[in-house]
Amino acid sequence: MTALVWFRQDLRLLDNDAVLQACENHDAVRFLVTPTLSQYADHHWSRIKWDLYQRQLNALGDDLAEMGCSLEVAALDYFSDCGPFLQAYCDEHQITDIYVNREYALDEVCRDAKVIELLQKQNERTTTVHQFDSNLLVPPEQIKNGKGEYYKVFTPFFKVWLKHLRQSGVAAPYGRDKLAREGVGKFEHAKLSLPKGESRIPDTDSAELANSKDWPVGEANIRKKAQTFVRELVDDYKGNRDFPAVAGTSTLSAYFEIGALSPRVAAHLLQKTSPEFPEGLSEGAYTWLSELAWREFYQHLMFHEPRLAKGEPFQAEQAAFPWRNDAKQFLAWCNGRTGFPIVDAGMRQLNTTGWMHNRVRMIVASFLVKDLHINWQWGEQYFMQRLVDGSFPANNGGWQWSAGTGTDAAPYFRVFNPTSQSEKFDPDGDYIRKWVKELKDVPKKHIHNPHAYLEQSVQQQGMFNSNEEDQTRYPKPIVDHKHARETFISTFKQVKNTS
Ligand code: FAD
């Protein structure tokens, strides 16, 4: 009776139910990962996310090798290749049981359903697939309202989610000691590259980052990063989390996304800070826990609303919104050349590091949709292609929230004013100056709206340059915010009312 652990986006041994159960129930366990390269490319995985995934996969292979186990890597193209591949694999290696952690978006759900169907139908020997929910604290079926429906609004969802944690506690995550086998081996590192995926947006000229070296891999490093955040920063999280110039958030999102860190490990670190969990947590810790719940809210939403994975807005009537989709303005947004300093700083942070602060993600998203009137799906794809933490549920959720088309979204008439957001959340302009080099000498008084100041200093120096395309000069605003805001609100209302 040989079991197989089939890794997907759960690249860890610590607190991985599929791994633990396979090792507890079987004497012989094989470990396999099947990166589906063309599928990931079509899902717009960024090069930097792929690099991180591959580095963590290699670290996992090393960890398994240390325990005398080997990780097999079989590169496939599409999810549809998984079934036939596993069928042949199970025949060859006499696999009776496969252990996996569930993933909740439509393509992933269909992939697993096909695998199960194929293994049951066509194998001489039935191979049983055991599914676990190790990438969530609470699985989607467990959070329902009195009518048995899923929650469309976050606050009641959060209450029930907390009730589950309160009732069941957050079990201590188990480590690799439970899995240890004899022997020492060596893992041959995989070197795979992603092909180019399908694109629905104009080609951009900002470079695609392909190196994730700033993100340490290996379970010990990642756990240490989480521990340090909880020990040193979480209590101040509530006060700091909205200020992009302050390193006040965990920057753990990329690890949650590839499953190198489990939410149970994160929540357990919080639980250890207070005997009265979750009520006794500090304000900061409680707020951080609620962000872990947002992550799960959007994963549940994907599971319950498969149409979201087909590109539909949650508020279906908004599919008819007459977007302007101006390619030139879209490129200005992508390249951080809109003339709105906080927007440009955010986009340049993304293009330079593969990550962007949450407050700024909200500002740039609102700007693309409500100021430039460009389809939020263009922004959604651009983010996926650039983010190291690109996560379909969180990204789709964040974009639909910002566009006002989502469930429990920002109301459509709430349009972020990029200048006042900047004054409020980057009061000294430090974040702007860090990312927008042309503004590094602009005084605090002018940093949020620097155009008059820049014009004056250029004229004083006698070097007025009227060339709008000059990359060394900070661009003028590409849109009039007040006018754009009014047009967006009236158009959105019209679409809403004609549905
Ligand atoms: P922390 O503030 O430390 O939060 C802890 C964890 O909670 C995060 O690591 C993340 O897993 C989760 N989380 C926090 N905020 C949210 C949220 N609003 N929605 C869902 N989960 C959340 N997050 C992604 O992980 N991947 C994405 O592709 C993504 N795209 C986004 C797009 C837009 C337009 C917006 C507005 C938000 C998006 N987010 C996304 C959510 C959020 O911006 C990031 O999770 C956060 O900035 C990651 O930084 P952190 O790890 O320091 O977060």
Coordinates of C-alpha atoms and ligand atoms in Angstrom, one line a residue:
M1 CA 0.0 0.0 0.0
T2 CA 1.9 3.0 -1.2
A3 CA 0.6 6.5 -0.8
L4 CA 1.3 9.6 -2.8
V5 CA 1.5 13.2 -1.5
W6 CA 0.7 15.4 -4.5
F7 CA 1.9 18.9 -3.8
R8 CA 0.4 21.9 -5.6
Q9 CA 0.3 25.3 -3.8
D10 CA 1.1 23.8 -0.4
L11 CA 4.9 23.7 -0.6
R12 CA 5.7 22.8 3.0
L13 CA 6.1 20.0 5.5
L14 CA 5.2 22.0 8.5
D15 CA 1.5 21.9 9.2
N16 CA 0.5 20.2 6.0
D17 CA -2.4 17.8 6.6
A18 CA -1.9 15.9 3.4
V19 CA 1.7 15.1 4.3
L20 CA 0.9 14.2 7.9
Q21 CA -2.0 12.0 7.2
A22 CA -0.1 10.1 4.4
C23 CA 2.8 9.5 6.7
E24 CA 0.7 8.4 9.6
N25 CA -1.4 6.0 7.6
H26 CA 1.1 4.4 5.3
D27 CA 4.6 2.9 5.6
A28 CA 5.5 3.8 2.0
V29 CA 4.9 7.4 0.9
R30 CA 6.0 9.0 -2.3
F31 CA 6.1 12.8 -2.9
L32 CA 5.3 14.4 -6.2
V33 CA 4.9 17.9 -7.5
T34 CA 3.5 18.6 -11.0
P35 CA 4.0 22.2 -12.0
T36 CA 1.5 22.9 -14.8
L37 CA 3.5 25.5 -16.7
S38 CA 1.2 26.6 -19.5
Q39 CA -1.7 26.7 -17.1
Y40 CA 0.1 28.9 -14.6
A41 CA 1.2 31.1 -17.5
D42 CA -2.5 31.4 -18.7
H43 CA -3.4 32.2 -15.1
H44 CA -0.9 35.1 -15.4
W45 CA 1.6 33.9 -12.8
S46 CA 4.3 36.6 -12.7
R47 CA 7.9 35.5 -13.4
I48 CA 8.9 36.6 -9.8
K49 CA 6.1 34.4 -8.3
W50 CA 7.2 31.5 -10.4
D51 CA 10.8 32.0 -9.3
L52 CA 9.8 32.0 -5.7
Y53 CA 7.6 28.9 -6.2
Q54 CA 10.5 27.1 -7.8
R55 CA 13.0 28.1 -5.1
Q56 CA 10.6 27.0 -2.4
L57 CA 10.0 23.7 -4.3
N58 CA 13.7 23.1 -4.3
A59 CA 14.0 23.9 -0.6
L60 CA 11.2 21.4 0.0
G61 CA 13.1 18.8 -2.1
D62 CA 16.2 19.4 0.1
D63 CA 14.1 19.1 3.3
L64 CA 12.7 15.8 2.1
A65 CA 16.1 14.5 1.0
E66 CA 17.5 15.2 4.4
M67 CA 14.8 12.9 5.8
G68 CA 15.7 10.2 3.2
C69 CA 12.7 10.9 1.0
S70 CA 12.7 12.1 -2.5
L71 CA 10.5 14.7 -4.2
E72 CA 9.7 13.9 -7.8
V73 CA 9.1 16.9 -10.1
A74 CA 7.0 16.2 -13.2
A75 CA 6.5 19.4 -15.3
L76 CA 3.2 19.3 -17.2
D77 CA 1.4 21.8 -19.4
Y78 CA -2.2 22.1 -18.3
F79 CA -4.4 21.0 -15.4
S80 CA -6.1 18.6 -17.9
D81 CA -2.8 16.7 -18.1
C82 CA -2.8 15.9 -14.4
G83 CA -5.4 13.1 -14.6
P84 CA -3.8 11.0 -17.3
F85 CA -0.4 11.6 -15.8
L86 CA -1.5 10.5 -12.3
Q87 CA -3.3 7.5 -13.8
A88 CA -0.2 6.2 -15.4
Y89 CA 1.9 7.1 -12.3
C90 CA -0.4 5.3 -9.9
D91 CA -0.3 2.2 -12.1
E92 CA 3.4 2.2 -12.3
H93 CA 4.0 2.7 -8.6
Q94 CA 1.0 0.8 -7.3
I95 CA -0.4 3.9 -5.5
T96 CA -3.5 3.1 -3.5
D97 CA -4.0 6.5 -1.9
I98 CA -3.4 10.1 -3.0
Y99 CA -3.2 12.9 -0.4
V100 CA -3.8 16.5 -1.4
N101 CA -4.8 19.9 0.0
R102 CA -7.8 21.4 -1.7
E103 CA -7.7 24.6 -3.7
Y104 CA -10.9 26.5 -4.3
A105 CA -11.1 28.3 -7.6
L106 CA -13.0 26.8 -10.5
D107 CA -10.1 25.5 -12.6
E108 CA -8.5 23.9 -9.6
V109 CA -11.8 22.3 -8.4
C110 CA -12.4 20.9 -12.0
R111 CA -8.8 19.6 -12.1
D112 CA -9.3 17.6 -8.9
A113 CA -12.7 16.4 -9.9
K114 CA -11.3 15.1 -13.2
V115 CA -8.5 13.3 -11.4
I116 CA -10.8 11.6 -9.0
E117 CA -13.2 10.6 -11.8
L118 CA -10.4 9.2 -13.9
L119 CA -8.8 7.3 -11.1
Q120 CA -12.0 5.7 -10.0
K121 CA -13.2 4.9 -13.5
Q122 CA -10.2 3.6 -15.3
N123 CA -7.8 2.2 -12.8
E124 CA -7.8 -1.6 -12.3
R125 CA -7.1 -0.9 -8.7
T126 CA -9.1 2.0 -7.2
T127 CA -7.0 4.8 -6.0
T128 CA -8.6 6.9 -3.3
V129 CA -8.0 10.6 -3.2
H130 CA -8.0 12.1 0.3
Q131 CA -8.6 15.9 0.4
F132 CA -7.7 18.3 3.2
D133 CA -8.1 22.0 3.9
S134 CA -4.7 22.8 5.2
N135 CA -4.4 26.1 3.4
L136 CA -7.4 27.6 5.3
L137 CA -8.3 27.9 8.9
V138 CA -12.0 27.2 8.2
P139 CA -13.1 25.4 5.0
P140 CA -15.8 27.0 2.8
E141 CA -18.6 24.5 3.7
Q142 CA -18.4 25.3 7.4
I143 CA -19.4 29.0 7.2
K144 CA -23.1 29.4 6.3
N145 CA -25.9 31.7 7.5
G146 CA -29.2 30.5 9.0
K147 CA -30.6 29.8 5.5
G148 CA -27.6 27.6 4.7
E149 CA -26.2 30.2 2.3
Y150 CA -22.7 31.5 2.2
Y151 CA -22.0 35.1 3.5
K152 CA -21.7 37.8 1.0
V153 CA -20.7 40.4 3.5
F154 CA -17.5 40.2 5.5
T155 CA -18.5 41.3 9.0
P156 CA -21.0 38.5 9.7
F157 CA -18.6 36.1 7.9
F158 CA -15.9 37.2 10.3
K159 CA -18.1 36.6 13.4
V160 CA -18.8 33.0 12.4
W161 CA -15.2 32.4 11.3
L162 CA -14.1 33.6 14.8
K163 CA -16.7 31.4 16.4
H164 CA -15.0 28.4 14.7
L165 CA -11.6 29.4 15.9
R166 CA -13.0 30.0 19.4
Q167 CA -14.7 26.6 19.5
S168 CA -12.0 24.5 18.0
G169 CA -9.0 26.6 19.0
V170 CA -6.1 26.8 16.7
A171 CA -4.4 23.4 17.1
A172 CA -0.6 23.6 17.4
P173 CA 0.9 23.0 14.0
Y174 CA 3.0 19.9 13.8
G175 CA 6.5 19.8 12.5
R176 CA 8.6 17.5 10.5
D177 CA 9.6 15.4 13.5
K178 CA 6.3 13.6 13.0
L179 CA 7.4 12.6 9.5
A180 CA 11.0 11.9 10.0
R181 CA 12.4 8.9 8.1
E182 CA 15.8 7.4 8.1
G183 CA 18.6 8.2 5.8
V184 CA 20.1 11.2 4.0
G185 CA 19.7 11.9 0.3
K186 CA 20.3 14.6 -2.3
F187 CA 17.7 16.5 -4.3
E188 CA 18.5 17.5 -7.9
H189 CA 17.2 21.1 -8.1
A190 CA 14.5 21.7 -10.8
K191 CA 15.1 24.5 -13.4
L192 CA 11.9 25.1 -15.3
S193 CA 10.7 28.2 -17.0
L194 CA 7.2 29.5 -17.6
P195 CA 6.1 29.9 -21.2
K196 CA 4.3 33.1 -22.3
G197 CA 0.6 33.0 -21.3
E198 CA -2.4 34.4 -23.1
S199 CA -2.9 38.1 -22.6
R200 CA -6.0 40.3 -22.8
I201 CA -4.2 43.6 -22.1
P202 CA -1.9 45.9 -24.2
D203 CA 1.8 45.0 -24.0
T204 CA 3.6 47.1 -21.5
D205 CA 7.2 48.3 -21.5
S206 CA 7.9 47.9 -17.8
A207 CA 10.3 45.0 -17.2
E208 CA 9.0 41.7 -15.7
L209 CA 10.9 40.8 -12.6
A210 CA 12.2 37.3 -12.7
N211 CA 14.3 37.1 -9.5
S212 CA 12.7 36.6 -6.1
K213 CA 16.0 36.7 -4.1
D214 CA 14.7 39.3 -1.7
W215 CA 12.2 36.7 -0.5
P216 CA 13.9 34.1 1.6
V217 CA 12.7 30.6 1.1
G218 CA 12.9 27.5 3.3
E219 CA 10.4 26.7 6.1
A220 CA 12.7 27.7 8.9
N221 CA 13.3 31.2 7.4
I222 CA 9.7 31.8 6.6
R223 CA 8.6 30.7 10.1
K224 CA 11.2 33.0 11.6
K225 CA 9.9 35.9 9.6
A226 CA 6.4 35.3 10.8
Q227 CA 7.6 34.9 14.4
T228 CA 9.5 38.2 14.2
F229 CA 6.5 40.0 12.9
V230 CA 4.3 38.7 15.7
R231 CA 6.9 39.5 18.3
E232 CA 7.9 42.9 17.2
L233 CA 5.3 44.5 14.9
V234 CA 1.9 43.0 15.3
D235 CA 0.8 45.0 18.4
D236 CA 1.3 48.2 16.4
Y237 CA -0.3 46.8 13.2
K238 CA -3.6 48.6 13.5
G239 CA -1.9 52.0 13.8
N240 CA 0.8 51.4 11.2
R241 CA -0.8 49.2 8.5
D242 CA -2.1 52.1 6.4
F243 CA 1.1 54.0 6.1
P244 CA 3.2 52.8 3.1
A245 CA 6.4 54.5 4.3
V246 CA 6.3 52.4 7.5
A247 CA 7.3 48.7 7.4
G248 CA 4.2 47.8 9.5
T249 CA 2.7 44.8 7.7
S250 CA 4.0 41.2 7.7
T251 CA 4.9 40.9 4.0
L252 CA 4.0 37.2 4.3
S253 CA 1.4 37.2 1.5
A254 CA 3.6 35.5 -1.1
Y255 CA 4.3 32.6 1.3
F256 CA 0.6 32.1 2.0
E257 CA 0.0 32.1 -1.7
I258 CA 2.4 29.3 -2.6
G259 CA 1.6 27.4 0.6
A260 CA 5.0 27.8 2.1
L261 CA 3.3 29.1 5.3
S262 CA 0.0 27.9 6.6
P263 CA -2.6 30.2 8.2
R264 CA -2.7 27.8 11.1
V265 CA 1.0 28.5 11.9
A266 CA 0.2 32.3 11.7
A267 CA -2.9 32.1 13.9
H268 CA -1.2 29.9 16.4
L269 CA 1.6 32.4 16.8
L270 CA -1.2 35.0 17.7
Q271 CA -2.9 32.5 20.0
K272 CA 0.3 32.1 22.0
T273 CA 0.3 35.8 22.7
S274 CA -3.0 35.7 24.6
P275 CA -4.6 33.1 26.9
E276 CA -8.0 34.5 25.9
F277 CA -7.9 33.9 22.2
P278 CA -9.1 35.7 20.1
E279 CA -10.8 38.3 22.4
G280 CA -7.7 38.9 24.5
L281 CA -5.5 39.7 21.6
S282 CA -4.0 43.2 21.4
E283 CA -5.9 45.5 18.9
G284 CA -3.1 45.1 16.4
A285 CA -3.1 41.3 16.6
Y286 CA -6.9 41.2 16.4
T287 CA -6.8 43.4 13.3
W288 CA -4.1 41.2 11.7
L289 CA -6.3 38.1 12.4
S290 CA -9.1 39.8 10.6
E291 CA -6.8 40.2 7.5
L292 CA -6.3 36.5 7.6
A293 CA -10.1 36.2 7.6
W294 CA -10.3 38.5 4.5
R295 CA -8.0 36.1 2.8
E296 CA -10.3 33.2 3.6
F297 CA -13.4 35.3 2.7
Y298 CA -12.2 35.7 -0.8
Q299 CA -11.2 32.0 -1.1
H300 CA -14.7 31.0 0.0
L301 CA -16.2 33.4 -2.4
M302 CA -14.3 31.8 -5.3
F303 CA -15.6 28.4 -4.2
H304 CA -19.2 29.5 -3.9
E305 CA -19.3 31.7 -7.0
P306 CA -17.4 29.8 -9.8
R307 CA -18.7 32.5 -12.3
L308 CA -16.0 34.8 -10.8
A309 CA -13.4 32.6 -12.3
K310 CA -15.0 33.1 -15.7
G311 CA -14.2 36.8 -15.6
E312 CA -17.6 38.0 -14.4
P313 CA -18.2 40.9 -12.0
F314 CA -19.9 39.8 -8.8
Q315 CA -22.6 42.5 -9.6
A316 CA -23.4 41.0 -13.0
E317 CA -25.0 44.1 -14.5
Q318 CA -21.7 45.9 -14.3
A319 CA -20.4 43.7 -17.2
A320 CA -22.2 46.3 -19.4
F321 CA -20.1 49.2 -18.1
P322 CA -18.9 51.2 -21.1
W323 CA -15.1 51.3 -20.3
R324 CA -13.0 53.8 -22.1
N325 CA -10.0 51.5 -22.1
D326 CA -7.5 54.1 -23.4
A327 CA -4.3 52.1 -24.1
K328 CA -2.0 55.1 -23.8
Q329 CA -3.4 56.0 -20.3
F330 CA -3.2 52.4 -19.3
L331 CA 0.5 52.3 -20.1
A332 CA 1.0 55.5 -18.2
W333 CA -0.6 53.9 -15.2
C334 CA 1.5 50.7 -15.6
N335 CA 4.7 52.6 -15.9
G336 CA 4.0 55.0 -13.0
R337 CA 3.7 58.1 -15.2
T338 CA 0.2 59.4 -14.4
G339 CA 1.3 62.6 -12.8
F340 CA -0.4 61.6 -9.5
P341 CA 2.6 61.0 -7.2
I342 CA 1.0 58.4 -4.9
V343 CA -0.3 56.4 -7.8
D344 CA 3.1 56.5 -9.6
A345 CA 5.0 55.6 -6.4
G346 CA 2.8 52.5 -6.0
M347 CA 3.2 51.3 -9.6
R348 CA 6.9 51.9 -9.5
Q349 CA 7.2 50.0 -6.2
L350 CA 5.3 47.1 -7.9
N351 CA 7.5 47.2 -11.0
T352 CA 10.7 47.4 -9.0
T353 CA 10.0 44.8 -6.2
G354 CA 7.0 42.7 -7.2
W355 CA 5.0 43.9 -4.1
M356 CA 2.9 46.9 -3.3
H357 CA 1.5 48.2 0.0
N358 CA -2.2 47.4 0.6
R359 CA -3.3 51.0 1.0
V360 CA -1.6 51.9 -2.3
R361 CA -3.1 48.9 -4.0
M362 CA -6.5 50.4 -3.2
I363 CA -5.5 53.8 -4.4
V364 CA -4.0 52.7 -7.7
A365 CA -6.9 50.4 -8.4
S366 CA -9.5 53.1 -7.7
F367 CA -7.5 55.4 -9.9
L368 CA -7.4 53.0 -12.9
V369 CA -11.1 52.3 -12.7
K370 CA -12.8 55.4 -11.4
D371 CA -10.4 58.1 -12.8
L372 CA -9.2 56.5 -16.0
H373 CA -12.4 54.5 -16.7
I374 CA -10.3 51.4 -17.6
N375 CA -11.8 48.0 -17.1
W376 CA -10.7 46.6 -13.7
Q377 CA -9.9 43.3 -15.4
W378 CA -6.9 45.0 -17.1
G379 CA -5.6 46.1 -13.8
E380 CA -6.3 42.7 -12.3
Q381 CA -4.2 41.0 -15.0
Y382 CA -1.4 43.5 -14.8
F383 CA -1.2 43.0 -11.0
M384 CA -1.1 39.2 -11.5
Q385 CA 1.7 39.5 -14.0
R386 CA 3.8 41.6 -11.7
L387 CA 3.0 40.6 -8.1
V388 CA 5.1 38.1 -6.2
D389 CA 2.0 37.3 -4.1
G390 CA -0.4 37.3 -7.0
S391 CA -3.4 35.3 -5.7
F392 CA -6.4 34.9 -7.9
P393 CA -9.0 35.1 -5.1
A394 CA -7.4 38.0 -3.2
N395 CA -6.5 39.9 -6.3
N396 CA -9.9 39.5 -7.9
G397 CA -11.5 40.3 -4.6
G398 CA -9.4 43.4 -4.2
W399 CA -10.1 44.7 -7.7
Q400 CA -13.8 44.1 -7.5
W401 CA -13.8 45.8 -4.1
S402 CA -12.0 48.8 -5.6
A403 CA -14.2 48.9 -8.7
G404 CA -17.4 48.8 -6.7
T405 CA -18.5 45.6 -8.6
G406 CA -17.7 43.1 -5.9
T407 CA -19.6 41.7 -2.9
D408 CA -19.2 43.9 0.2
A409 CA -17.3 46.3 -2.1
A410 CA -16.5 50.0 -1.6
P411 CA -19.7 51.8 -2.8
Y412 CA -19.3 52.9 -6.4
F413 CA -19.8 56.6 -5.3
R414 CA -16.8 56.4 -3.0
V415 CA -14.0 57.5 -5.3
F416 CA -10.6 57.8 -3.7
N417 CA -9.1 61.3 -4.2
P418 CA -5.4 60.4 -4.9
T419 CA -4.2 63.7 -3.5
S420 CA -6.0 63.6 -0.2
Q421 CA -5.2 59.8 0.2
S422 CA -1.6 60.8 -0.3
E423 CA -1.8 63.6 2.2
K424 CA -3.4 61.4 4.8
F425 CA -1.3 58.2 4.4
D426 CA 2.0 59.5 3.3
P427 CA 2.0 62.8 5.1
D428 CA 5.7 63.6 4.8
G429 CA 5.9 62.2 1.3
D430 CA 8.7 59.7 2.2
Y431 CA 7.1 56.9 0.3
I432 CA 6.6 59.1 -2.8
R433 CA 10.2 60.3 -2.7
K434 CA 11.5 56.8 -2.3
W435 CA 9.9 55.5 -5.5
V436 CA 9.5 58.7 -7.7
K437 CA 13.1 59.8 -8.1
E438 CA 12.0 63.0 -10.1
L439 CA 10.3 64.2 -6.9
K440 CA 13.1 63.4 -4.4
D441 CA 13.9 67.1 -3.8
V442 CA 10.3 68.4 -3.7
P443 CA 9.5 69.8 -0.2
K444 CA 6.8 68.3 1.9
K445 CA 4.4 71.2 1.2
H446 CA 4.3 70.4 -2.5
I447 CA 4.9 66.7 -2.6
H448 CA 1.3 65.6 -3.1
N449 CA 0.6 68.0 -5.9
P450 CA 4.0 69.1 -7.2
H451 CA 3.2 70.5 -10.6
A452 CA 3.1 74.2 -9.9
Y453 CA 6.3 73.9 -7.8
L454 CA 8.1 71.9 -10.6
E455 CA 7.0 74.3 -13.3
Q456 CA 8.3 77.2 -11.3
S457 CA 11.6 75.7 -10.5
V458 CA 12.2 74.6 -14.1
Q459 CA 11.4 78.1 -15.3
Q460 CA 13.6 79.7 -12.7
Q461 CA 16.5 77.5 -13.9
G462 CA 15.7 78.6 -17.5
M463 CA 15.3 74.9 -18.6
F464 CA 11.6 74.8 -19.4
N465 CA 11.0 71.6 -21.4
S466 CA 7.7 71.2 -23.1
N467 CA 8.3 67.6 -24.3
E468 CA 5.6 65.6 -22.5
E469 CA 7.4 62.3 -23.3
D470 CA 10.6 63.4 -21.6
Q471 CA 11.2 60.6 -19.1
T472 CA 13.4 62.7 -16.8
R473 CA 10.6 65.1 -16.2
Y474 CA 7.7 64.3 -13.9
P475 CA 4.5 64.1 -16.1
K476 CA 1.5 66.4 -15.8
P477 CA -1.7 64.8 -14.4
I478 CA -3.2 62.7 -17.2
V479 CA -6.7 63.3 -16.1
D480 CA -8.9 65.8 -14.2
H481 CA -9.9 64.0 -11.0
K482 CA -13.0 65.9 -10.3
H483 CA -14.5 65.6 -13.8
A484 CA -13.5 61.9 -14.0
R485 CA -15.1 61.1 -10.7
E486 CA -18.4 62.7 -11.7
T487 CA -18.5 60.9 -15.0
F488 CA -17.7 57.5 -13.4
I489 CA -20.4 57.9 -10.7
S490 CA -23.1 58.9 -13.2
T491 CA -22.2 56.1 -15.7
F492 CA -22.1 53.5 -12.9
K493 CA -25.5 54.6 -11.6
Q494 CA -27.0 54.5 -15.1
V495 CA -25.7 50.9 -15.7
K496 CA -27.1 49.9 -12.3
N497 CA -30.5 51.4 -13.0
T498 CA -30.9 50.0 -16.5
S499 CA -30.3 46.5 -15.4
Ligands
FAD1 P1 -0.6 41.9 6.0 O1 -1.2 43.2 6.2 O2 0.5 41.5 6.9 O3 -1.8 40.9 6.1 C1 -1.6 39.5 6.5 C2 -2.1 38.6 5.4 O4 -3.5 38.7 5.3 C3 -1.6 38.9 4.1 O5 -0.3 38.3 3.9 C4 -2.7 38.3 3.1 O6 -2.5 36.9 3.0 C5 -3.9 38.5 3.9 N1 -4.6 39.8 3.5 C6 -4.3 41.0 4.0 N2 -5.2 41.9 3.4 C7 -6.0 41.2 2.6 C8 -7.0 41.5 1.7 N3 -7.5 42.8 1.6 N4 -7.6 40.5 1.0 C9 -7.2 39.3 1.1 N5 -6.2 38.9 1.9 C10 -5.6 39.8 2.6 N6 -3.3 40.0 -1.6 C11 -2.7 38.9 -2.0 O7 -2.2 38.0 -1.2 N7 -2.5 38.6 -3.4 C12 -3.0 39.5 -4.3 O8 -2.8 39.2 -5.5 C13 -3.6 40.7 -3.9 N8 -4.1 41.6 -4.8 C14 -4.7 42.7 -4.3 C15 -5.2 43.6 -5.3 C16 -5.9 44.8 -4.8 C17 -6.4 45.7 -5.9 C18 -6.0 45.0 -3.5 C19 -6.7 46.2 -3.0 C20 -5.6 44.1 -2.5 C21 -4.9 42.9 -2.9 N9 -4.4 42.0 -2.0 C22 -3.8 40.9 -2.5 C23 -4.6 42.2 -0.6 C24 -3.5 42.9 0.2 O9 -3.1 44.1 -0.5 C25 -2.2 42.0 0.4 O10 -2.6 40.8 0.9 C26 -1.3 42.6 1.4 O11 -0.9 43.9 0.9 C27 0.0 41.7 1.5 O12 0.9 42.3 2.3 P2 1.2 41.7 3.8 O13 1.5 40.2 3.6 O14 2.2 42.5 4.4 O15 -0.2 41.8 4.5

